Amino acid sequence: MIAILCLNHYVKEGVLGVVTIRNAEISEIEDVQGVWDIFAPLAQTADTESVALETVQEKSLLYWFAEDKKTFLAEQEGIIMGTYILMTEEKEPHIAQAIYMVSAETQGQDIGRAMGIHSIKMAKDFGFSEIQFNMALMNDPAD
């Protein structure tokens, strides 16, 4: 496997082809749709009975693409496989926080690892001296 870091893009070449990590833009409909495609399964399994899915979608995307966050996408051949955000930790402005999501279809393909490596470089480039990783675990209910 070969890893190349350049110009705010992380390129990971492996058996599955090239995965590129790049800035995401709220003005790009493909970027927004790609992030929602990763969020949607989580939103549908969460307790959203009392809230319309459209409301969950709007609030989720507004949070993920907020001006105080840097949003990135991991993609391969135009297919968005993961996303992460970097933001300043509220109480400690020298610490970056990072939150990651990988699509269910691409889990186990080192997309999360690639985004983790990329986020460490980006946090350093943005002047943070530390990074705090946040993780949410979701298990399928027992049958």
mmCIF file of C-alpha atoms in Angstrom:
data_model
loop_
_atom_site.group_PDB
_atom_site.id
_atom_site.type_symbol
_atom_site.label_atom_id
_atom_site.label_comp_id
_atom_site.label_asym_id
_atom_site.label_seq_id
_atom_site.Cartn_x
_atom_site.Cartn_y
_atom_site.Cartn_z
ATOM 1 C CA MET A 1 0.000 0.000 0.000
ATOM 2 C CA ILE A 2 1.223 3.514 -0.834
ATOM 3 C CA ALA A 3 0.083 6.633 1.055
ATOM 4 C CA ILE A 4 0.603 10.119 -0.358
ATOM 5 C CA LEU A 5 -0.268 13.400 1.390
ATOM 6 C CA CYS A 6 -0.553 16.481 -0.802
ATOM 7 C CA LEU A 7 -2.515 19.739 -1.062
ATOM 8 C CA ASN A 8 -5.129 18.982 1.610
ATOM 9 C CA HIS A 9 -5.864 15.671 -0.093
ATOM 10 C CA TYR A 10 -4.930 12.303 1.328
ATOM 11 C CA VAL A 11 -4.651 9.593 -1.279
ATOM 12 C CA LYS A 12 -4.520 5.971 -0.165
ATOM 13 C CA GLU A 13 -3.790 3.443 -2.858
ATOM 14 C CA GLY A 14 -4.589 -0.155 -2.128
ATOM 15 C CA VAL A 15 -6.320 -3.198 -3.460
ATOM 16 C CA LEU A 16 -9.617 -1.343 -3.782
ATOM 17 C CA GLY A 17 -8.162 1.522 -5.818
ATOM 18 C CA VAL A 18 -7.471 5.105 -4.781
ATOM 19 C CA VAL A 19 -9.312 6.775 -1.904
ATOM 20 C CA THR A 20 -9.055 10.558 -1.848
ATOM 21 C CA ILE A 21 -9.882 12.761 1.138
ATOM 22 C CA ARG A 22 -10.834 16.329 0.267
ATOM 23 C CA ASN A 23 -12.659 19.370 1.607
ATOM 24 C CA ALA A 24 -16.450 19.130 1.437
ATOM 25 C CA GLU A 25 -18.559 22.100 0.396
ATOM 26 C CA ILE A 26 -22.157 22.777 1.420
ATOM 27 C CA SER A 27 -22.598 24.536 -1.930
ATOM 28 C CA GLU A 28 -21.939 21.232 -3.734
ATOM 29 C CA ILE A 29 -25.128 19.146 -3.830
ATOM 30 C CA GLU A 30 -23.125 15.934 -4.347
ATOM 31 C CA ASP A 31 -21.152 16.599 -1.153
ATOM 32 C CA VAL A 32 -24.282 17.290 0.886
ATOM 33 C CA GLN A 33 -26.081 14.250 -0.528
ATOM 34 C CA GLY A 34 -23.052 12.043 0.116
ATOM 35 C CA VAL A 35 -22.904 13.106 3.765
ATOM 36 C CA TRP A 36 -26.650 12.556 4.177
ATOM 37 C CA ASP A 37 -26.363 9.087 2.623
ATOM 38 C CA ILE A 38 -23.983 8.209 5.485
ATOM 39 C CA PHE A 39 -26.108 9.965 8.149
ATOM 40 C CA ALA A 40 -29.476 8.565 6.989
ATOM 41 C CA PRO A 41 -29.125 4.983 8.307
ATOM 42 C CA LEU A 42 -28.172 6.391 11.719
ATOM 43 C CA ALA A 43 -31.107 8.802 11.692
ATOM 44 C CA GLN A 44 -33.518 6.046 10.728
ATOM 45 C CA THR A 45 -32.388 3.745 13.539
ATOM 46 C CA ALA A 46 -32.363 6.497 16.162
ATOM 47 C CA ASP A 47 -35.479 7.465 18.107
ATOM 48 C CA THR A 48 -36.906 9.751 15.430
ATOM 49 C CA GLU A 49 -40.560 8.746 15.672
ATOM 50 C CA SER A 50 -41.617 12.131 17.050
ATOM 51 C CA VAL A 51 -39.498 14.118 14.580
ATOM 52 C CA ALA A 52 -39.899 14.109 10.812
ATOM 53 C CA LEU A 53 -36.897 12.643 8.981
ATOM 54 C CA GLU A 54 -36.643 15.859 6.927
ATOM 55 C CA THR A 55 -36.117 17.822 10.165
ATOM 56 C CA VAL A 56 -33.419 15.393 11.287
ATOM 57 C CA GLN A 57 -31.776 15.701 7.876
ATOM 58 C CA GLU A 58 -31.776 19.503 7.940
ATOM 59 C CA LYS A 59 -30.416 19.731 11.500
ATOM 60 C CA SER A 60 -27.769 17.058 10.886
ATOM 61 C CA LEU A 61 -26.455 18.695 7.735
ATOM 62 C CA LEU A 62 -26.493 22.197 9.245
ATOM 63 C CA TYR A 63 -24.392 20.852 12.127
ATOM 64 C CA TRP A 64 -21.962 18.921 9.901
ATOM 65 C CA PHE A 65 -21.422 21.851 7.502
ATOM 66 C CA ALA A 66 -21.489 24.691 10.087
ATOM 67 C CA GLU A 67 -19.032 27.535 9.590
ATOM 68 C CA ASP A 68 -17.125 26.651 12.779
ATOM 69 C CA LYS A 69 -16.234 23.219 11.368
ATOM 70 C CA LYS A 70 -13.988 21.945 8.595
ATOM 71 C CA THR A 71 -15.755 19.152 6.734
ATOM 72 C CA PHE A 72 -13.971 16.486 4.693
ATOM 73 C CA LEU A 73 -15.028 13.591 2.458
ATOM 74 C CA ALA A 74 -13.326 10.298 1.638
ATOM 75 C CA GLU A 75 -14.217 9.140 -1.842
ATOM 76 C CA GLN A 76 -13.269 6.594 -4.427
ATOM 77 C CA GLU A 77 -14.161 7.009 -8.083
ATOM 78 C CA GLY A 78 -16.727 9.682 -7.160
ATOM 79 C CA ILE A 79 -18.420 7.550 -4.487
ATOM 80 C CA ILE A 80 -18.399 9.097 -1.006
ATOM 81 C CA MET A 81 -17.312 6.453 1.490
ATOM 82 C CA GLY A 82 -16.792 8.500 4.649
ATOM 83 C CA THR A 83 -16.788 11.956 6.149
ATOM 84 C CA TYR A 84 -15.287 13.709 9.117
ATOM 85 C CA ILE A 85 -15.301 17.128 10.709
ATOM 86 C CA LEU A 86 -12.625 19.053 12.565
ATOM 87 C CA MET A 87 -13.624 21.729 15.030
ATOM 88 C CA THR A 88 -12.239 23.624 17.984
ATOM 89 C CA GLU A 89 -12.868 22.106 21.403
ATOM 90 C CA GLU A 90 -15.055 24.687 23.204
ATOM 91 C CA LYS A 91 -13.123 24.944 26.470
ATOM 92 C CA GLU A 92 -9.637 24.366 25.027
ATOM 93 C CA PRO A 93 -9.111 26.344 21.780
ATOM 94 C CA HIS A 94 -5.713 24.716 21.130
ATOM 95 C CA ILE A 95 -7.401 21.295 20.885
ATOM 96 C CA ALA A 96 -9.112 20.080 17.730
ATOM 97 C CA GLN A 97 -12.066 17.705 17.978
ATOM 98 C CA ALA A 98 -12.705 15.202 15.219
ATOM 99 C CA ILE A 99 -15.848 13.194 14.487
ATOM 100 C CA TYR A 100 -15.897 10.479 11.817
ATOM 101 C CA MET A 101 -18.507 8.482 9.912
ATOM 102 C CA VAL A 102 -17.985 5.718 7.368
ATOM 103 C CA SER A 103 -20.755 4.358 5.167
ATOM 104 C CA ALA A 104 -22.042 0.936 6.171
ATOM 105 C CA GLU A 105 -21.094 -0.454 2.757
ATOM 106 C CA THR A 106 -17.441 0.514 3.076
ATOM 107 C CA GLN A 107 -16.718 -0.376 6.697
ATOM 108 C CA GLY A 108 -13.642 -2.549 7.160
ATOM 109 C CA GLN A 109 -11.814 -0.997 4.193
ATOM 110 C CA ASP A 110 -9.512 1.298 6.240
ATOM 111 C CA ILE A 111 -11.498 4.431 5.326
ATOM 112 C CA GLY A 112 -11.672 5.444 8.999
ATOM 113 C CA ARG A 113 -7.929 4.931 9.380
ATOM 114 C CA ALA A 114 -7.236 7.078 6.305
ATOM 115 C CA MET A 115 -9.493 9.844 7.650
ATOM 116 C CA GLY A 116 -7.784 9.621 11.056
ATOM 117 C CA ILE A 117 -4.352 10.079 9.481
ATOM 118 C CA HIS A 118 -5.656 12.936 7.354
ATOM 119 C CA SER A 119 -7.310 14.649 10.334
ATOM 120 C CA ILE A 120 -4.082 14.629 12.340
ATOM 121 C CA LYS A 121 -2.275 16.354 9.475
ATOM 122 C CA MET A 122 -5.102 18.863 8.994
ATOM 123 C CA ALA A 123 -5.276 19.671 12.717
ATOM 124 C CA LYS A 124 -1.562 20.390 12.676
ATOM 125 C CA ASP A 125 -1.909 22.510 9.505
ATOM 126 C CA PHE A 126 -4.702 24.531 11.153
ATOM 127 C CA GLY A 127 -2.451 25.264 14.133
ATOM 128 C CA PHE A 128 -3.899 22.930 16.765
ATOM 129 C CA SER A 129 -1.423 21.454 19.229
ATOM 130 C CA GLU A 130 -3.644 18.498 20.196
ATOM 131 C CA ILE A 131 -6.523 16.515 18.743
ATOM 132 C CA GLN A 132 -9.388 14.807 20.566
ATOM 133 C CA PHE A 133 -11.092 11.935 18.791
ATOM 134 C CA ASN A 134 -14.808 11.362 19.314
ATOM 135 C CA MET A 135 -16.425 8.064 18.518
ATOM 136 C CA ALA A 136 -19.996 6.844 18.536
ATOM 137 C CA LEU A 137 -20.633 3.126 18.636
ATOM 138 C CA MET A 138 -23.766 1.694 17.116
ATOM 139 C CA ASN A 139 -24.645 -1.955 17.479
ATOM 140 C CA ASP A 140 -27.392 -3.806 15.680
ATOM 141 C CA PRO A 141 -30.079 -4.927 18.113
ATOM 142 C CA ALA A 142 -29.960 -8.616 18.994
ATOM 143 C CA ASP A 143 -32.382 -10.778 17.031
#
